Structures are given as structure tokens and as C-alpha cells.
Short mmCIF file of C-alpha atoms and ligand atoms in Angstrom, two decimals:
data_model
loop_
_atom_site.label_atom_id
_atom_site.label_comp_id
_atom_site.label_asym_id
_atom_site.label_seq_id
_atom_site.Cartn_x
_atom_site.Cartn_y
_atom_site.Cartn_z
CA MET A 1 -106.97 -227.69 -81.10
CA LYS A 2 -108.24 -230.53 -82.92
CA PRO A 3 -112.33 -231.08 -82.34
CA ARG A 4 -112.67 -234.21 -80.26
CA ASP A 5 -116.09 -236.26 -79.91
CA ARG A 6 -115.33 -237.93 -76.67
CA LEU A 7 -114.91 -236.71 -73.57
CA ARG A 8 -111.74 -236.81 -71.56
CA ILE A 9 -111.40 -236.55 -67.86
CA ALA A 10 -107.89 -235.80 -66.14
CA MET A 11 -107.32 -237.19 -62.56
CA GLN A 12 -104.40 -237.84 -60.66
CA LYS A 13 -102.14 -240.86 -61.81
CA SER A 14 -101.33 -242.10 -58.28
CA GLY A 15 -101.91 -240.65 -55.03
CA ARG A 16 -104.61 -239.97 -52.21
CA LEU A 17 -107.23 -238.58 -54.62
CA THR A 18 -106.54 -241.60 -57.34
CA GLU A 19 -108.72 -244.72 -55.67
CA PRO A 20 -111.56 -242.31 -54.75
CA ALA A 21 -111.55 -240.46 -58.01
CA LEU A 22 -111.77 -243.77 -59.79
CA ASP A 23 -114.71 -245.44 -57.59
CA LEU A 24 -116.64 -242.27 -57.81
CA LEU A 25 -116.31 -242.49 -61.90
CA ASN A 26 -116.99 -246.43 -61.51
CA ARG A 27 -120.36 -245.46 -59.67
CA CYS A 28 -121.26 -243.00 -62.09
CA GLY A 29 -121.54 -246.19 -64.67
CA LEU A 30 -117.82 -245.43 -66.22
CA THR A 31 -115.65 -248.01 -66.61
CA PHE A 32 -111.96 -247.88 -68.21
CA ARG A 33 -109.69 -250.32 -70.18
CA GLN A 34 -107.11 -250.85 -67.46
CA SER A 35 -103.74 -249.07 -67.96
CA ARG A 36 -102.95 -247.57 -64.87
CA ASP A 37 -99.29 -247.64 -65.77
CA LYS A 38 -99.96 -245.34 -69.10
CA LEU A 39 -101.30 -241.72 -69.30
CA PHE A 40 -104.48 -242.76 -71.20
CA CYS A 41 -107.47 -245.15 -70.22
CA PHE A 42 -110.05 -245.78 -73.10
CA GLY A 43 -113.64 -245.68 -71.69
CA GLU A 44 -115.21 -248.85 -72.59
CA GLY A 45 -119.09 -248.27 -72.19
CA GLU A 46 -119.71 -244.23 -72.56
CA PRO A 47 -117.61 -242.04 -74.86
CA VAL A 48 -115.38 -240.78 -71.89
CA ASP A 49 -111.52 -241.45 -71.37
CA LEU A 50 -109.30 -240.71 -68.62
CA LEU A 51 -106.25 -239.06 -68.47
CA LEU A 52 -103.71 -239.88 -65.43
CA VAL A 53 -101.37 -237.08 -64.67
CA ARG A 54 -99.75 -235.53 -61.98
CA ASP A 55 -102.67 -233.63 -59.79
CA ASP A 56 -100.61 -230.46 -60.41
CA ASP A 57 -101.18 -230.19 -64.37
CA ILE A 58 -104.96 -231.00 -63.79
CA PRO A 59 -106.11 -227.25 -63.94
CA GLY A 60 -103.63 -226.51 -67.06
CA LEU A 61 -104.67 -229.06 -69.04
CA ILE A 62 -108.35 -228.15 -68.49
CA ALA A 63 -107.86 -224.17 -69.14
CA GLN A 64 -105.88 -225.40 -72.12
CA GLY A 65 -108.88 -227.64 -73.66
CA VAL A 66 -106.63 -230.76 -73.39
CA CYS A 67 -109.22 -232.20 -71.19
CA ASP A 68 -112.91 -231.40 -70.60
CA LEU A 69 -112.97 -231.93 -66.51
CA GLY A 70 -110.87 -232.91 -63.84
CA ILE A 71 -110.87 -234.37 -60.53
CA VAL A 72 -108.62 -232.22 -58.39
CA GLY A 73 -108.11 -230.89 -54.80
CA ARG A 74 -109.67 -227.14 -54.29
CA ASN A 75 -106.22 -226.54 -53.05
CA VAL A 76 -104.41 -227.11 -56.54
CA LEU A 77 -107.31 -225.40 -58.31
CA SER A 78 -107.31 -222.30 -56.68
CA GLU A 79 -103.68 -222.20 -56.52
CA PHE A 80 -103.57 -222.22 -60.36
CA ARG A 81 -106.64 -219.69 -60.63
CA GLY A 82 -104.84 -217.22 -58.59
CA THR A 83 -101.39 -217.54 -60.38
CA ALA A 84 -101.13 -219.30 -63.82
CA GLY A 85 -104.90 -218.12 -64.02
CA GLU A 86 -107.31 -217.32 -66.98
CA SER A 87 -104.57 -215.43 -68.91
CA ASN A 88 -102.66 -216.62 -72.00
CA GLY A 89 -106.20 -217.70 -73.73
CA ASN A 90 -106.67 -219.86 -70.89
CA ALA A 91 -110.31 -220.86 -69.94
CA ALA A 92 -111.95 -219.58 -66.85
CA LEU A 93 -111.90 -222.89 -64.26
CA THR A 94 -114.85 -223.49 -61.79
CA GLU A 95 -115.54 -226.19 -59.33
CA TRP A 96 -118.54 -228.08 -61.11
CA ARG A 97 -119.30 -230.35 -57.98
CA LYS A 98 -117.78 -231.05 -54.39
CA LEU A 99 -116.89 -234.61 -54.17
CA GLY A 100 -116.45 -235.17 -50.37
CA PHE A 101 -113.35 -237.25 -50.07
CA GLY A 102 -109.73 -235.73 -49.95
CA ARG A 103 -110.83 -233.21 -47.37
CA CYS A 104 -107.88 -231.33 -45.96
CA ARG A 105 -107.15 -227.61 -45.07
CA LEU A 106 -104.15 -225.28 -46.19
CA SER A 107 -103.10 -223.70 -43.04
CA ILE A 108 -100.00 -221.94 -41.55
CA ALA A 109 -98.18 -223.54 -38.90
CA VAL A 110 -95.40 -222.54 -36.73
CA PRO A 111 -92.56 -223.94 -34.34
CA GLN A 112 -94.12 -225.04 -30.99
CA GLU A 113 -91.73 -222.65 -29.37
CA MET A 114 -92.16 -219.65 -31.38
CA ASP A 115 -94.26 -216.87 -29.94
CA TYR A 116 -97.62 -216.53 -31.85
CA ASN A 117 -100.53 -214.58 -31.41
CA ALA A 118 -101.81 -213.27 -34.67
CA PRO A 119 -100.87 -213.42 -38.54
CA GLN A 120 -98.98 -209.70 -37.68
CA ASP A 121 -96.58 -211.74 -36.08
CA LEU A 122 -95.34 -213.45 -39.21
CA HIS A 123 -93.75 -209.89 -40.41
CA GLY A 124 -90.37 -210.19 -41.85
CA ARG A 125 -90.56 -213.73 -41.50
CA ARG A 126 -89.60 -216.46 -43.92
CA ILE A 127 -92.67 -218.74 -44.44
CA ALA A 128 -92.24 -222.21 -46.94
CA THR A 129 -94.96 -223.28 -48.92
CA SER A 130 -96.14 -224.90 -52.12
CA TYR A 131 -98.75 -222.79 -52.63
CA PRO A 132 -97.06 -219.42 -53.11
CA GLY A 133 -100.36 -217.85 -54.88
CA LEU A 134 -102.67 -218.77 -51.94
CA LEU A 135 -100.40 -218.07 -48.99
CA GLY A 136 -99.50 -214.73 -50.93
CA GLU A 137 -102.95 -213.47 -51.13
CA TRP A 138 -103.68 -214.43 -47.85
CA LEU A 139 -100.64 -212.44 -46.66
CA ARG A 140 -101.98 -209.20 -48.58
CA THR A 141 -105.34 -209.50 -46.67
CA GLN A 142 -104.00 -209.79 -43.65
CA GLY A 143 -101.54 -206.82 -44.30
CA VAL A 144 -98.24 -208.72 -43.57
CA ASP A 145 -95.15 -208.38 -45.11
CA ALA A 146 -93.05 -211.90 -44.94
CA THR A 147 -91.16 -213.70 -47.66
CA VAL A 148 -92.43 -216.58 -49.35
CA ILE A 149 -90.39 -219.31 -50.10
CA THR A 150 -91.57 -221.69 -52.82
CA LEU A 151 -90.57 -225.60 -52.08
CA ALA A 152 -92.01 -228.50 -54.26
CA GLY A 153 -92.61 -230.55 -51.21
CA SER A 154 -91.20 -231.92 -47.76
CA VAL A 155 -92.07 -228.17 -46.68
CA GLU A 156 -92.74 -229.38 -42.95
CA ILE A 157 -88.78 -229.75 -42.46
CA ALA A 158 -88.00 -226.48 -43.58
CA PRO A 159 -88.11 -224.82 -40.26
CA LYS A 160 -86.45 -227.90 -38.54
CA LEU A 161 -83.56 -227.34 -41.28
CA GLY A 162 -83.43 -223.38 -40.96
CA THR A 163 -84.62 -222.43 -44.30
CA ALA A 164 -87.72 -220.81 -42.98
CA ASP A 165 -89.36 -219.51 -39.91
CA ALA A 166 -93.15 -220.81 -40.62
CA ILE A 167 -94.70 -222.77 -42.93
CA CYS A 168 -97.85 -223.04 -45.12
CA ASP A 169 -99.11 -226.42 -45.92
CA LEU A 170 -101.74 -229.27 -46.03
CA VAL A 171 -103.15 -230.72 -43.07
CA GLN A 172 -105.51 -233.29 -42.60
CA SER A 173 -105.16 -234.99 -39.09
CA GLY A 174 -102.33 -232.63 -37.94
CA GLY A 175 -99.94 -235.72 -37.25
CA THR A 176 -97.35 -234.70 -39.58
CA LEU A 177 -97.29 -231.07 -37.84
CA VAL A 178 -96.72 -232.67 -34.53
CA ALA A 179 -94.23 -235.39 -35.52
CA ASN A 180 -92.21 -231.83 -36.98
CA GLN A 181 -92.92 -230.15 -33.93
CA LEU A 182 -95.00 -227.67 -35.52
CA ARG A 183 -98.47 -226.49 -34.48
CA GLU A 184 -101.33 -224.81 -36.77
CA THR A 185 -102.27 -221.50 -36.27
CA ASP A 186 -104.47 -220.40 -39.23
CA VAL A 187 -106.77 -222.07 -41.67
CA LEU A 188 -106.35 -220.28 -45.25
CA LEU A 189 -108.40 -222.31 -46.77
CA GLN A 190 -110.63 -225.71 -46.59
CA SER A 191 -110.11 -228.17 -49.24
CA GLU A 192 -111.36 -231.27 -50.89
CA ALA A 193 -111.72 -233.17 -54.29
CA VAL A 194 -113.87 -231.29 -56.77
CA LEU A 195 -114.85 -231.83 -60.25
CA ALA A 196 -113.32 -228.82 -61.92
CA GLY A 197 -113.92 -227.88 -65.63
CA PRO A 198 -114.37 -224.68 -67.84
CA GLU A 199 -116.95 -222.04 -66.81
CA ALA A 200 -118.43 -222.32 -70.01
CA LEU A 201 -119.27 -225.87 -71.16
CA PRO A 202 -118.87 -227.14 -74.58
CA SER A 203 -122.24 -226.71 -76.88
CA ASP A 204 -121.58 -229.93 -78.93
CA GLU A 205 -122.14 -233.75 -77.46
CA ARG A 206 -119.31 -233.21 -74.89
CA GLY A 207 -121.48 -230.66 -73.37
CA ASP A 208 -124.30 -233.18 -73.28
CA MET A 209 -122.62 -235.97 -71.85
CA ILE A 210 -120.82 -233.41 -68.89
CA GLU A 211 -124.44 -232.65 -68.02
CA LEU A 212 -125.63 -236.61 -68.28
CA LEU A 213 -122.36 -237.03 -66.06
CA LEU A 214 -123.28 -234.40 -63.68
CA LYS A 215 -126.82 -235.59 -62.81
CA ARG A 216 -125.28 -239.28 -62.38
CA LEU A 217 -122.40 -237.67 -59.91
CA ASP A 218 -125.65 -235.87 -58.09
CA GLY A 219 -127.19 -239.23 -57.70
CA VAL A 220 -124.14 -241.07 -56.60
CA ILE A 221 -123.31 -238.22 -54.05
CA GLN A 222 -126.98 -238.20 -52.60
CA VAL A 223 -126.91 -241.86 -52.54
CA ARG A 224 -123.72 -242.15 -50.71
CA GLU A 225 -125.03 -239.49 -47.75
CA SER A 226 -128.93 -241.61 -47.74
CA ARG A 227 -130.17 -244.50 -45.87
CA LEU A 228 -133.74 -245.80 -46.07
CA LEU A 229 -135.04 -246.34 -42.77
CA LEU A 230 -138.00 -248.76 -42.43
CA LEU A 231 -140.31 -249.38 -39.35
CA GLN A 232 -143.74 -250.37 -38.14
CA THR A 233 -146.10 -248.20 -36.18
CA SER A 234 -149.26 -248.22 -34.65
CA ARG A 235 -151.72 -245.47 -36.15
CA THR A 236 -151.62 -243.74 -32.92
CA SER A 237 -147.90 -243.63 -32.61
CA LEU A 238 -147.58 -242.13 -35.97
CA ASP A 239 -147.20 -238.58 -35.19
CA ALA A 240 -144.93 -239.08 -32.58
CA VAL A 241 -142.99 -241.32 -34.66
CA THR A 242 -142.86 -239.07 -37.71
CA ARG A 243 -141.95 -235.84 -35.45
CA LEU A 244 -138.34 -237.74 -34.47
CA LEU A 245 -137.49 -238.88 -38.21
CA PRO A 246 -134.24 -237.35 -39.20
CA GLY A 247 -134.68 -234.61 -42.15
CA GLY A 248 -135.65 -235.97 -45.74
CA PRO A 249 -138.97 -235.55 -47.88
CA GLN A 250 -142.11 -236.88 -46.63
CA PRO A 251 -142.14 -240.67 -45.70
CA THR A 252 -144.22 -243.02 -47.39
CA LEU A 253 -147.00 -245.19 -45.60
CA LEU A 254 -147.77 -248.75 -46.54
CA PRO A 255 -150.77 -250.79 -44.69
CA VAL A 256 -149.54 -253.88 -42.99
CA ALA A 257 -151.83 -257.09 -43.84
CA GLY A 258 -154.32 -258.35 -41.27
CA GLN A 259 -153.13 -255.42 -38.54
CA PRO A 260 -155.63 -252.70 -39.69
CA ASP A 261 -154.24 -250.23 -36.73
CA GLN A 262 -150.43 -250.93 -38.32
CA LEU A 263 -148.56 -248.89 -40.80
CA MET A 264 -145.19 -249.75 -42.31
CA LEU A 265 -143.05 -246.16 -42.57
CA GLN A 266 -140.53 -245.71 -45.17
CA ALA A 267 -138.30 -242.62 -45.08
CA LEU A 268 -135.11 -241.87 -47.04
CA CYS A 269 -132.86 -239.73 -44.75
CA ALA A 270 -129.89 -237.53 -45.71
CA GLY A 271 -127.28 -238.69 -43.52
CA GLU A 272 -126.57 -241.59 -41.15
CA VAL A 273 -129.03 -242.60 -38.54
CA SER A 274 -127.60 -242.96 -35.39
CA TRP A 275 -128.16 -246.00 -32.97
CA ARG A 276 -129.39 -242.80 -30.50
CA GLN A 277 -131.98 -241.57 -32.92
CA LEU A 278 -133.04 -245.25 -33.55
CA GLU A 279 -133.59 -245.88 -29.51
CA GLU A 280 -135.80 -242.42 -29.57
CA ILE A 281 -137.88 -243.54 -32.31
CA LYS A 282 -138.86 -246.74 -30.75
CA LYS A 283 -139.70 -245.22 -27.59
CA ALA A 284 -142.47 -243.10 -29.58
CA GLY A 285 -143.86 -246.52 -30.71
CA ALA A 286 -142.08 -247.79 -33.49
CA ARG A 287 -141.01 -251.26 -34.06
CA GLU A 288 -139.37 -253.62 -36.47
CA MET A 289 -136.65 -250.83 -37.26
CA PHE A 290 -134.13 -251.35 -40.49
CA VAL A 291 -131.70 -248.88 -41.72
CA LEU A 292 -130.63 -249.56 -45.25
CA PRO A 293 -128.00 -248.13 -47.52
CA VAL A 294 -128.99 -246.83 -50.93
CA GLU A 295 -127.18 -248.43 -53.72
CA LYS A 296 -128.98 -246.34 -56.59
CA MET A 297 -131.45 -243.49 -56.90
CA LEU A 298 -133.01 -241.60 -59.94
CA ALA A 299 -135.22 -238.81 -59.08
P1 ATP B 1 -98.53 -235.80 -57.76
O1 ATP B 1 -97.52 -236.78 -57.75
O2 ATP B 1 -100.19 -236.07 -58.46
O3 ATP B 1 -98.44 -234.18 -57.87
P2 ATP B 1 -99.31 -235.15 -54.68
O4 ATP B 1 -97.89 -235.32 -53.82
O5 ATP B 1 -99.05 -233.65 -55.20
O6 ATP B 1 -99.22 -235.90 -56.31
P3 ATP B 1 -100.90 -236.32 -53.08
O7 ATP B 1 -100.10 -235.93 -51.51
O8 ATP B 1 -101.40 -237.46 -53.61
O9 ATP B 1 -100.41 -235.25 -54.38
O10 ATP B 1 -102.29 -235.33 -52.31
C1 ATP B 1 -103.09 -235.14 -53.18
C2 ATP B 1 -104.31 -234.01 -53.05
O11 ATP B 1 -104.88 -234.94 -51.74
C3 ATP B 1 -103.98 -232.91 -52.31
O12 ATP B 1 -103.79 -231.91 -53.29
C4 ATP B 1 -104.81 -232.48 -51.52
O13 ATP B 1 -106.12 -232.00 -51.94
C5 ATP B 1 -105.58 -233.83 -50.69
N1 ATP B 1 -105.17 -234.20 -49.31
C6 ATP B 1 -105.96 -234.36 -48.57
N2 ATP B 1 -105.13 -234.74 -47.58
C7 ATP B 1 -103.97 -234.22 -47.69
C8 ATP B 1 -102.65 -234.38 -46.84
N3 ATP B 1 -102.63 -234.61 -45.51
N4 ATP B 1 -101.40 -233.99 -47.40
C9 ATP B 1 -101.49 -233.83 -48.85
N5 ATP B 1 -102.43 -233.91 -49.43
C10 ATP B 1 -103.92 -234.06 -48.96
MG1 MG B 2 -98.81 -232.45 -56.87
#
């Protein structure tokens, strides 16, 4: 393969992961010339381009070296690693980062009226799925001998059509299962979108660019979950207030002009700060409280 000096990231062309993936890359300072109808988007600022493809193709494109990184569901990545995998000179793939969107799970579901207590009840049954690799592996570990029927889509209607006795499919809210009179019985895999890439990063400028991108990603992911808490407290209440602060690094204390017994406290909190927590902190002696979202952070 011809060496490239620009980084290439594969992402889903159109689907559940498209908007959040693009938003995440934008937050990392990457912008692309809009050509959503096409396969390729040229990166404007940094030397990073996008390849817009079906999500199923992403692991293969990385493994073959056509792309350096990809944003894809763990479900798709794990299925690839378990099946097509790392043979035929394909690079071994890994999850470089968990991205916190596209959360779902791969589960077994059976018709509501089916008598099901344990995986062993699937013995001799037909199970429809788009994830034959993951299902096959799970059946093996459970010691269950069942027939795996591979379908590209509409797996949830297979029991109604009589082509399968159970299914193994992605579930988010469970609404689709209920609509098809199915009930979830076992979870095989918890999934979310991940940044996938080869285990060994390229040793040229692309490797440097990947490291830079990973650092920015860490900042963006941390910021997304961070809140800045500002409040005023008297010196005497400081201990009580500090004890109630949600987790995070040590707070910063600032003097308040003209009020020597008062302090301004600033704390970075990892995650939401609830009304309940604020009320407790106020009871301990705090006032003038603000919870602010964090826009950018560079440690
Ligand atoms: P493509 O045309 O790219 O192959 P697709 O139909 O396979 O699209 P989507 O339905 O857009 O893919 O789902 C993309 C990913 O979103 C899934 O692989 C999974 O990781 C995640 N996801 C989250 N919730 C769900 C859900 N309820 N059903 C299916 N996928 C979900
Ligand atoms: Mg797909």
C-alpha cells in the first residue's frame, strides 16, 4: 500500500453513529469539507480526512490499512475480531477509546410465551442474528448446541415468520422487542461507539497525529462529563462544605474582596451535580452557587 502522509478516519456514512461521531471530531478541532453524499471528506485544518462508509466495513478498512482509525460500535468491532479477524495479513485491532455514545447491548430475546429459564433452554433451537461470531462464541461458552441463522437485518421478525425460535440482536430501550412480543433473556455484550485502530500505531507523522488526536479526545470526553462548581462560603463552614463536594481534584479557594471571613470556592466535578447535592452543600453553609458546563480543558 502506498504510504500516506494524511491521517484517514473511517466513520458511518449515514446512521445512528454519524452525527455524534462528526460532532466529536469537530470538538477535537477537526473540520471537513462538506461532501456528505460522497465517500471522502477532505480535512480543512489538520491533515486528517474522513472516509464515509457502512459501519460493517470499518474494521476491515482499518485492518487492511486503508484507514488509520475508525469510529464504530464495539459490537461490529468484536464481531470482526472474532470472525474475519486478524488473519490474511490483517492488522490486529484494538479499542483506543470508548466514546460514550451509541450505547446498546447485544442480547438474546425469546418469544414472550416461550418457556425460558437458562441458556440451556436454547439447545437444538434456531437463533437468528447478524452477529454469528459473537453468538457462536457465547453458545460455546454456555455449552449450548443451537443452530445459528445469519440474517443481514430485520432479525426481530424472524420468530414471527417461523424462521427462528429466538434471536440475538442489539437492544437499546427494548421497545423493538416489546413491539415484536419478544423478551430479553441474556446480555452477551455491552456496546458503545469506540475509536478503533491497529494495536501498533504507525511510526511516522500519522502516529504523531493520532497521539495528538487521542489527547484532544481525552480532553473532550473529560470536559463533556465535567462541571465547574462555584460557591461562596465562610471560613468556618469551609470544612463542612468541602466534605460534601462531588469527586474531583482539590478545590481552589479565592479571597472575597472586603469580606475577610468569606471565601470563593471553585471545584471541578467529574459528572453532573444534582439539585439534591446543591441543597446539601447550601445547608452546610454555602451560598451564591453556580454549576457551569466546561467548554475546553487542557491539563
Ligand atoms: P450501516 O448502513 O452503516 O450498515 P446499520 O443499519 O448497520 O448501518 P445503525 O442502525 O445506524 O447501523 O447502527 C449503528 C450502530 O449504532 C450499531 O452498530 C450499534 O453499535 C449502535 N446502536 C445503538 N443502539 C442501537 C439499536 N437500538 N439498534 C441498532 N444499533 C444500535
Ligand atoms: Mg451496518
